[in-house]
Amino acid sequence: MRKFYTLFLLLIGFCSFSQVYNVQPITHQMYQGTATVQFSGDDTYSGVIPIPFPFNFYGTTYSNLLVSSNGYVTFDTSTPNALSPWSFNVAIPNPTFPTKNAIFGIYTDLNNVNSTGNYFTGISGTAPNRKFVINFINVPFFQCTTSHLTSQIILYESTNIIDVQVLEKQACATWNSGNALLGVLDASGANGIAAPGRNTSSWSATNEGWRFTPYSETQPVLVTFCSITNATVSLTPMMTGIFSNATFYTSTTDALTNSNPINPSTFVPVTNPQTLYALLNNGTIDMLPVTISTVDCGTDADTDAIPTAEEDINNDGNLANDDTDGDGMPNYLDDDDDGDLVLTNIELINLGGRTSTYQDTDNDGIANYLDIDDDGDGIISINEDYNNNGNLQDDDLNTNGVPDYLDASVLGINEPIAATFNITVFPNPVQDKVTVKGNTNLQMQDIQVLSLTGQVIETKFNASGDNTFEINTSKLSSGIYLLVIKSNDLLYTRKISKK
């Protein structure tokens, strides 16, 4: 019988070990924000911004943070509206790093004094699984002003997970050596981790996501391997990040005396469960107990119509680090993998049931059951519960028989046009204005805001920068509208929401 070997990495009291983070790549998906973050000038912090839920970072729980105009947030709120350092040239961790107690997503020298970019915060989901989002949208670099950064930091309630999503980060090697950083750093500067290839240096990135998962006495690590009972189990899939140099032992005595280490690629469990001990070999005496147990690999553990063995989304052999919605429950035990209020088996049934390839309504390469925006309309699915009853199935504003969270085709959205001109629309939901930005090929002819019945609501738009246009939405009532963009004699339609 095929089994999952589940490793619980727990912390033990006699070791000196505080909260640490490990980092792994995840699917690129962007959330929205609508609350504008204000800055007094270049290289500054925002005022104090409340976090909508308690958030634990490196062992300390915080309720507020500051946003830096240079692409990061800090939990040190002692200097609101003050200078935010822009120059740095050392990799993390390092006690001499100029800013600490921070999430860098992405830290580099930015300059938005001409307001061509935007900074937003937003909240997604419901307690106890909310997400607090900090957006850096089309923000220019200090010297390379035609290059921009679009990224976001996502804080997860309850699990204290941190995601950094990068839509586009261009390189600017002519200033400050092009240095940029994507990572986390504690208040001392001595403990931190950067995403692979994203420590202090000059680099570029598009359409990538990174997850920073905390490990501590109260947040144990869970690693799940698929194997056969009493067969060889390879521990190598977990040996990345902070576990890259770990050594495993069958007892604390062996671990503390560095005797009889286990070969991680040829380990055979002899009991169920079985406890191992891992030395991190990271310059400290940090040791983690590892408890191995088994669950049946040939079943559908969460009855979501997807076999457990197929829920290793990142294909690293470890099912426990596949948690699309960051709710602390791995996908193989979660019946709503993407946390969009639609059960995974319902997302499959709605669209004809399970097939050899899973349904992908917006053809973005992310199956609906893992996609936070199923129809690709720019509004994440959980925000299309317009009657606020917790059921997305009965929201059908244009009464065409298709639930709104799956309804993009009715809008006539032309994604090839969007791709050709690199069109982005933000923020969404909107408040006082909506911005449309494209590449140098974009020749804007018209922008209109229409009601869902086709009534023209607004037609006036202004150029606000290079290939950037704004339309005033301050007078719109709360609701859903169509944004129709005409460029190069082609039409592109986007659904927008006014809160």
Coordinates of C-alpha atoms in Angstrom, one line a residue, residues 7-8 14-15 22 131 135 148 208 299 314 353 358 360 367 387 407 409 413 421 445 492:
L7 CA 7.5 14.5 9.3
F8 CA 6.7 16.9 12.2
F14 CA 17.1 22.5 25.5
C15 CA 18.2 24.0 22.2
N22 CA 12.4 28.9 5.2
K131 CA -4.7 38.3 4.2
N135 CA 1.0 46.7 -3.1
H148 CA 9.3 50.2 -12.8
E208 CA 7.2 34.9 -9.7
T299 CA -6.9 7.7 -1.3
N314 CA 5.2 22.2 -6.6
G353 CA -16.3 17.3 -13.6
Y358 CA -8.1 20.4 -14.9
D360 CA -8.8 26.6 -16.4
A367 CA -6.4 25.4 -12.7
N387 CA -24.6 39.5 -1.9
D407 CA -18.0 35.1 -15.9
S409 CA -16.2 35.7 -21.5
I413 CA -12.2 40.5 -22.7
F421 CA 0.2 46.2 -25.1
Q445 CA -7.9 56.4 -28.2
Y492 CA -10.1 45.7 -24.4

